Coordinates of C-alpha atoms in Angstrom, one line a residue:
M130 CA -25.1 -17.1 -59.3
K131 CA -28.2 -17.7 -61.6
K132 CA -29.9 -15.4 -63.9
T133 CA -33.7 -16.0 -65.3
R134 CA -34.3 -16.1 -68.7
Q135 CA -37.5 -15.9 -70.7
A136 CA -38.7 -19.2 -72.6
P137 CA -38.6 -17.3 -76.1
E138 CA -35.4 -15.7 -75.6
L139 CA -33.7 -18.9 -74.6
R140 CA -35.3 -20.7 -77.7
A141 CA -33.7 -18.0 -79.9
Q142 CA -30.2 -18.4 -78.6
V143 CA -30.2 -22.1 -78.6
A144 CA -31.8 -21.9 -82.2
T145 CA -29.0 -19.9 -83.5
V146 CA -26.4 -22.0 -82.1
L147 CA -27.9 -25.3 -83.4
A148 CA -28.2 -23.7 -87.1
A149 CA -24.7 -22.7 -86.5
S150 CA -23.6 -26.1 -86.1
G151 CA -25.3 -27.2 -89.3
S152 CA -29.0 -27.9 -88.8
S153 CA -31.8 -26.6 -91.1
P154 CA -33.7 -23.5 -89.2
E155 CA -36.7 -26.0 -88.9
E156 CA -34.5 -28.6 -87.1
A157 CA -32.5 -25.8 -85.1
A158 CA -36.2 -24.5 -84.1
S159 CA -37.7 -27.6 -82.9
V160 CA -34.6 -28.9 -81.0
A161 CA -34.5 -25.7 -79.2
A162 CA -38.0 -25.8 -78.5
N163 CA -37.8 -29.4 -76.7
L164 CA -34.9 -28.5 -74.8
V165 CA -36.3 -25.1 -73.2
L166 CA -39.8 -27.4 -72.8
A167 CA -37.5 -29.6 -70.8
N168 CA -36.5 -26.6 -68.5
L169 CA -40.0 -25.3 -68.4
S170 CA -41.2 -29.1 -67.1
G171 CA -38.6 -28.8 -64.2
H172 CA -36.1 -30.7 -65.9
D173 CA -33.0 -28.6 -66.1
S174 CA -31.2 -31.9 -66.5
H175 CA -32.4 -32.2 -69.8
G176 CA -33.0 -28.5 -71.2
V177 CA -30.7 -26.0 -72.6
G178 CA -27.7 -27.2 -70.4
M179 CA -27.4 -30.5 -72.8
L180 CA -26.3 -27.6 -75.9
P181 CA -22.5 -27.6 -75.4
R182 CA -22.4 -31.2 -75.3
Y183 CA -24.7 -31.4 -78.5
V184 CA -22.7 -29.0 -80.5
E185 CA -19.3 -31.1 -79.4
A186 CA -21.3 -34.4 -80.3
V187 CA -21.6 -32.4 -84.1
L188 CA -18.0 -31.8 -84.4
E189 CA -16.7 -35.2 -83.4
G190 CA -19.0 -36.8 -86.1
G191 CA -20.9 -38.7 -83.5
L192 CA -24.3 -36.3 -83.8
K193 CA -25.8 -35.6 -87.6
P194 CA -27.7 -32.8 -88.2
N195 CA -30.8 -32.9 -90.4
T196 CA -31.1 -36.9 -90.4
S197 CA -34.6 -38.3 -90.9
V198 CA -35.4 -41.4 -89.3
Q199 CA -34.9 -44.6 -91.4
V200 CA -37.8 -47.2 -91.6
V201 CA -36.3 -50.6 -91.7
L202 CA -39.3 -52.7 -91.2
D203 CA -43.2 -51.9 -91.6
T204 CA -45.8 -54.4 -90.9
G205 CA -48.3 -52.1 -89.9
S206 CA -48.6 -53.2 -86.0
L207 CA -44.8 -53.7 -85.9
L208 CA -42.4 -50.7 -87.1
T209 CA -38.3 -51.1 -86.9
L210 CA -36.6 -47.7 -87.2
N211 CA -32.9 -46.5 -87.5
G212 CA -32.4 -43.2 -86.0
Q213 CA -29.1 -42.8 -87.9
R214 CA -27.7 -40.7 -85.1
G215 CA -29.7 -38.1 -85.9
Y216 CA -31.2 -35.6 -83.2
G217 CA -33.2 -37.5 -80.8
Q218 CA -36.0 -34.8 -80.7
I219 CA -36.4 -35.0 -84.5
V220 CA -36.2 -39.0 -84.9
G221 CA -37.8 -39.6 -81.7
E222 CA -41.3 -37.6 -83.0
Q223 CA -40.6 -38.6 -86.4
A224 CA -40.7 -42.3 -84.6
M225 CA -44.0 -41.5 -82.7
G226 CA -45.5 -39.9 -85.3
L227 CA -45.4 -43.2 -87.3
G228 CA -46.3 -45.2 -84.5
I229 CA -49.2 -42.9 -83.0
T230 CA -50.7 -43.6 -87.0
R231 CA -50.5 -47.3 -86.8
A232 CA -51.7 -47.8 -83.3
Q233 CA -54.5 -45.6 -84.6
T234 CA -55.3 -48.0 -87.5
H235 CA -54.4 -51.2 -85.8
G236 CA -55.3 -50.9 -82.0
S237 CA -51.5 -51.1 -81.1
C238 CA -47.9 -50.6 -82.3
I239 CA -44.8 -52.0 -81.3
V240 CA -41.8 -49.4 -82.3
T241 CA -38.2 -50.1 -82.0
L242 CA -35.9 -46.9 -82.6
A243 CA -32.3 -47.8 -82.6
N244 CA -29.2 -45.4 -83.0
A245 CA -31.2 -42.0 -82.4
H246 CA -28.8 -39.6 -80.7
H247 CA -30.1 -38.3 -77.1
L248 CA -33.7 -38.4 -77.2
G249 CA -34.1 -36.1 -74.0
R250 CA -37.1 -35.9 -71.9
I251 CA -39.0 -39.4 -72.4
G252 CA -41.8 -37.8 -71.0
H253 CA -42.4 -35.7 -74.3
F254 CA -43.0 -38.6 -76.4
A255 CA -45.6 -40.2 -73.6
E256 CA -47.2 -36.8 -73.6
M257 CA -47.8 -37.2 -77.7
A258 CA -49.3 -40.3 -77.2
V259 CA -51.7 -39.5 -74.7
A260 CA -52.8 -36.4 -76.5
Q261 CA -54.1 -38.8 -79.1
G262 CA -56.0 -41.0 -76.5
L263 CA -53.1 -43.7 -76.3
V264 CA -51.4 -45.5 -73.8
S265 CA -47.7 -45.5 -74.2
L266 CA -45.0 -47.4 -72.6
H267 CA -41.1 -46.6 -73.2
F268 CA -38.1 -48.6 -72.5
V269 CA -34.7 -46.7 -73.3
N270 CA -31.2 -47.6 -73.0
V271 CA -28.2 -45.0 -73.0
Q272 CA -24.8 -45.6 -75.0
A273 CA -22.2 -43.2 -73.7
R274 CA -19.9 -43.4 -70.2
P275 CA -21.2 -45.9 -68.2
V276 CA -22.4 -43.8 -65.3
V277 CA -24.6 -46.3 -63.1
A278 CA -23.3 -49.0 -60.6
P279 CA -25.2 -52.1 -60.9
F280 CA -26.7 -53.4 -57.3
G281 CA -23.5 -54.7 -55.2
G282 CA -21.2 -53.3 -58.0
A283 CA -18.5 -50.4 -57.3
D284 CA -18.1 -48.9 -60.6
G285 CA -20.3 -47.5 -63.5
R286 CA -21.8 -50.5 -66.1
Y287 CA -24.6 -49.0 -67.8
G288 CA -26.6 -45.6 -68.5
T289 CA -29.5 -44.0 -67.0
N290 CA -31.7 -46.3 -68.9
P291 CA -35.0 -44.2 -68.3
C292 CA -38.8 -45.7 -68.1
C293 CA -41.8 -44.0 -69.0
I294 CA -45.6 -44.8 -69.3
G295 CA -48.1 -42.6 -70.4
V296 CA -51.7 -43.2 -69.8
P297 CA -54.6 -40.7 -70.8
L298 CA -57.6 -39.6 -67.9
K299 CA -60.7 -38.6 -69.9
G300 CA -61.3 -35.0 -68.8
R301 CA -58.3 -34.9 -66.8
E302 CA -54.4 -34.2 -67.3
P303 CA -52.8 -37.7 -68.4
F304 CA -51.1 -39.8 -66.1
V305 CA -47.0 -39.3 -67.3
L306 CA -44.5 -41.5 -65.3
D307 CA -41.4 -40.4 -66.4
F308 CA -37.7 -41.6 -64.7
A309 CA -34.0 -42.5 -64.8
T310 CA -33.6 -45.8 -63.4
S311 CA -30.6 -44.3 -61.3
R312 CA -31.7 -42.9 -58.0
V313 CA -31.2 -39.5 -60.1
A314 CA -30.6 -38.7 -63.7
Q315 CA -27.0 -38.0 -64.6
G316 CA -27.6 -34.2 -66.1
K317 CA -28.9 -33.5 -62.5
M318 CA -25.4 -34.0 -61.3
R319 CA -24.2 -31.8 -64.1
V320 CA -26.4 -29.0 -62.6
A321 CA -25.5 -29.7 -59.0
H322 CA -21.9 -29.8 -59.8
N323 CA -22.3 -26.7 -61.9
E324 CA -24.1 -24.9 -59.2
G325 CA -21.6 -26.2 -56.3
R326 CA -24.1 -28.2 -54.4
R327 CA -23.6 -31.2 -52.7
V328 CA -26.4 -34.0 -53.1
E329 CA -28.2 -36.4 -50.9
P330 CA -26.3 -39.4 -49.3
G331 CA -27.3 -42.7 -51.0
T332 CA -27.1 -41.3 -54.6
L333 CA -23.5 -41.5 -55.6
I334 CA -20.0 -43.6 -55.2
D335 CA -16.7 -42.0 -55.8
E336 CA -14.1 -43.7 -58.1
H337 CA -13.0 -46.0 -55.1
G338 CA -16.4 -47.1 -54.9
L339 CA -16.8 -45.3 -51.4
P340 CA -20.0 -43.5 -50.6
T341 CA -20.0 -39.5 -51.4
T342 CA -22.2 -36.1 -51.8
D343 CA -20.0 -34.8 -54.2
P344 CA -21.5 -35.0 -57.9
G345 CA -18.4 -33.9 -59.5
V346 CA -17.2 -37.8 -59.4
V347 CA -19.9 -38.5 -62.0
V348 CA -18.9 -35.0 -64.0
V349 CA -15.0 -34.6 -64.2
P350 CA -12.1 -36.9 -64.2
Q351 CA -11.1 -37.9 -60.4
S352 CA -8.1 -39.6 -59.4
H353 CA -5.8 -41.5 -61.8
G354 CA -8.7 -40.1 -64.5
L355 CA -11.6 -42.7 -63.0
F356 CA -15.0 -41.9 -62.5
G357 CA -17.7 -42.3 -59.7
A358 CA -21.2 -43.9 -60.5
L359 CA -24.9 -43.2 -59.7
L360 CA -26.7 -45.6 -57.9
A361 CA -29.8 -47.4 -58.7
F362 CA -33.3 -46.2 -57.3
G363 CA -34.8 -48.8 -54.7
E364 CA -31.6 -51.0 -54.9
H365 CA -32.1 -54.0 -56.6
K366 CA -35.6 -53.2 -57.7
G367 CA -34.4 -50.2 -59.9
Y368 CA -31.1 -52.2 -61.0
G369 CA -33.7 -54.8 -62.3
L370 CA -35.5 -52.3 -64.4
A371 CA -32.4 -50.7 -65.7
V372 CA -31.0 -54.1 -66.9
A373 CA -34.7 -54.4 -68.5
C374 CA -34.2 -51.2 -70.2
E375 CA -31.1 -52.3 -71.4
L376 CA -32.4 -55.5 -73.0
L377 CA -35.3 -54.2 -74.1
G378 CA -34.1 -50.8 -75.3
G379 CA -30.6 -51.7 -76.4
A380 CA -30.7 -55.5 -77.4
L381 CA -34.3 -56.1 -78.7
T382 CA -34.3 -52.8 -80.8
G383 CA -31.1 -53.8 -82.6
S384 CA -29.4 -50.3 -81.0
G385 CA -26.8 -52.1 -78.8
T386 CA -25.9 -52.5 -75.4
W387 CA -22.9 -51.6 -73.0
H388 CA -20.0 -53.6 -72.9
Q389 CA -16.9 -51.8 -73.6
S390 CA -14.3 -49.6 -72.1
S391 CA -15.3 -46.1 -71.4
N392 CA -13.8 -43.2 -73.4
P393 CA -14.9 -39.8 -71.5
D394 CA -13.9 -37.8 -74.7
V395 CA -16.7 -39.5 -76.6
R396 CA -19.4 -36.7 -76.2
A397 CA -22.0 -38.5 -78.4
I398 CA -25.1 -40.2 -76.5
V399 CA -26.8 -43.2 -78.3
N400 CA -30.4 -43.9 -77.1
G401 CA -32.3 -47.1 -78.4
M402 CA -36.3 -46.9 -77.5
L403 CA -38.9 -49.5 -77.5
T404 CA -42.0 -48.4 -77.5
I405 CA -45.5 -49.8 -77.0
L406 CA -48.5 -47.8 -78.0
I407 CA -52.3 -49.0 -77.1
D408 CA -55.8 -47.6 -78.3
P409 CA -58.2 -48.1 -75.7
A410 CA -60.8 -47.4 -77.9
K411 CA -60.2 -50.6 -80.0
L412 CA -59.3 -52.9 -77.2
G413 CA -63.0 -53.1 -76.2
T414 CA -62.5 -51.5 -72.6
Q415 CA -62.4 -48.0 -73.1
A416 CA -65.6 -47.2 -70.8
T417 CA -64.4 -49.4 -68.2
F418 CA -61.0 -47.9 -68.2
E419 CA -62.0 -44.7 -68.3
Q420 CA -64.3 -45.2 -65.3
E421 CA -62.0 -47.3 -63.3
A422 CA -58.6 -44.9 -64.2
L423 CA -60.7 -41.7 -62.9
A424 CA -62.4 -43.7 -59.9
F425 CA -59.0 -45.1 -58.8
I426 CA -57.0 -41.5 -59.2
D427 CA -60.0 -39.9 -57.1
W428 CA -59.5 -42.5 -54.4
L429 CA -56.0 -41.9 -54.0
Q430 CA -56.4 -38.0 -53.7
A431 CA -59.6 -38.4 -51.3
G432 CA -57.4 -39.4 -48.8
P433 CA -55.6 -37.5 -45.9
V434 CA -52.7 -35.6 -47.0
A435 CA -49.4 -36.2 -45.0
P436 CA -47.6 -33.4 -43.4
G437 CA -45.3 -31.6 -45.1
F438 CA -47.4 -32.1 -48.6
D439 CA -49.9 -29.9 -50.1
A440 CA -51.7 -32.4 -52.2
V441 CA -51.3 -36.1 -53.6
Q442 CA -50.4 -35.8 -56.8
I443 CA -49.8 -38.4 -59.7
A444 CA -47.1 -38.5 -62.2
G445 CA -47.3 -35.6 -64.4
D446 CA -48.5 -32.8 -61.8
P447 CA -45.1 -31.5 -60.9
E448 CA -44.2 -30.9 -64.3
R449 CA -47.4 -29.2 -65.3
A450 CA -46.8 -26.7 -62.2
Y451 CA -43.5 -25.9 -63.2
R452 CA -44.8 -25.0 -66.6
Q453 CA -47.2 -23.1 -65.3
Q454 CA -44.7 -21.1 -62.9
R455 CA -41.9 -20.9 -65.4
Q456 CA -43.9 -19.6 -68.2
T457 CA -44.3 -16.7 -66.1
E458 CA -41.5 -16.1 -64.0
G459 CA -38.8 -17.4 -66.4
I460 CA -36.1 -20.3 -66.5
A461 CA -33.3 -19.8 -64.0
V462 CA -29.6 -20.7 -65.5
D463 CA -26.7 -20.8 -63.5
S464 CA -23.5 -19.0 -64.5
Q465 CA -21.1 -22.2 -65.3
T466 CA -24.0 -23.6 -67.2
W467 CA -24.5 -20.4 -69.2
Q468 CA -21.0 -20.1 -70.0
E469 CA -20.4 -23.1 -71.0
I470 CA -23.6 -22.4 -73.8
V471 CA -21.6 -19.2 -74.6
A472 CA -18.5 -21.4 -75.1
A473 CA -20.2 -23.6 -77.3
G474 CA -21.6 -20.9 -79.4
H475 CA -17.9 -19.7 -79.9
K476 CA -17.0 -23.0 -81.3
V477 CA -19.4 -22.6 -84.0
G478 CA -19.1 -18.9 -84.7
V479 CA -21.9 -17.3 -82.6
T480 CA -21.5 -15.0 -80.0
L481 CA -23.8 -14.9 -77.1
P482 CA -24.6 -12.5 -74.3
D483 CA -22.4 -13.2 -71.3

């Protein structure tokens, strides 16, 4: 059972809970807006359904409200930053703001961000960069319960480790490629479990390492308290990219990599992110870049459309279509997710409507 809610209503309700859990009104409004934007973009896995876990992380001390990014090293075109366990939506935007300014000055900037709490939808940061005419690349690792099995492995050993690339297209909507290196995001399994749905074969293995379509194996403890695991997309290729995200987003940033026993009671999610920003205007190839990029996109979309598809799309098109639709029609939230949000509000003294 789902109920449709309008974005302004959701933003206000989420912000109220965040403020009650310790955030300033400004921080609460910003984090709430980011979560609702994920829902509007079609990524419910990174939307308001994350609120209960955020509240629990604050209460356990793993997420620290009203914390800003710390500049550890600034050489101009190199920034070493520490999120200090602040809200990823806040310290992530702060890191991108610093990096964008440096890239506009120097032509490029490499930004390492360590110890950010859950950064949310990484595509948001790429959208910040392309809006300023910059190319951006992001490699992220996830330190929480390991939910993805290595290729050839039979249990979870690392996180969903997203990768994101943003490319501006002159006079067009940008190319924004944003994906988990697991076949699907962990949050999508939470949504499927709450909705009582099965998932596609080839997505999951259970706690015994056997194939399953039950998303609950990575959401709630199974036999002997064990969990199942997600599989990497593209077999060894997605697995290899996930390892690269761990090494670049975790090891290189100083945020750390996952190599310990899992504690399912810990609710904090810690991300490290390596961001590379490039200004084509200062690279000396902008005119060719703009011309060739558009020519290639036009070439892709000029071809025949396969049966079952309406058009040949590029990365970013589905999110933009969802935003247009959901701004008008509202955001559907399943009853289980909403009850979890209501319960999170109760923990900090906020009563939301059932």
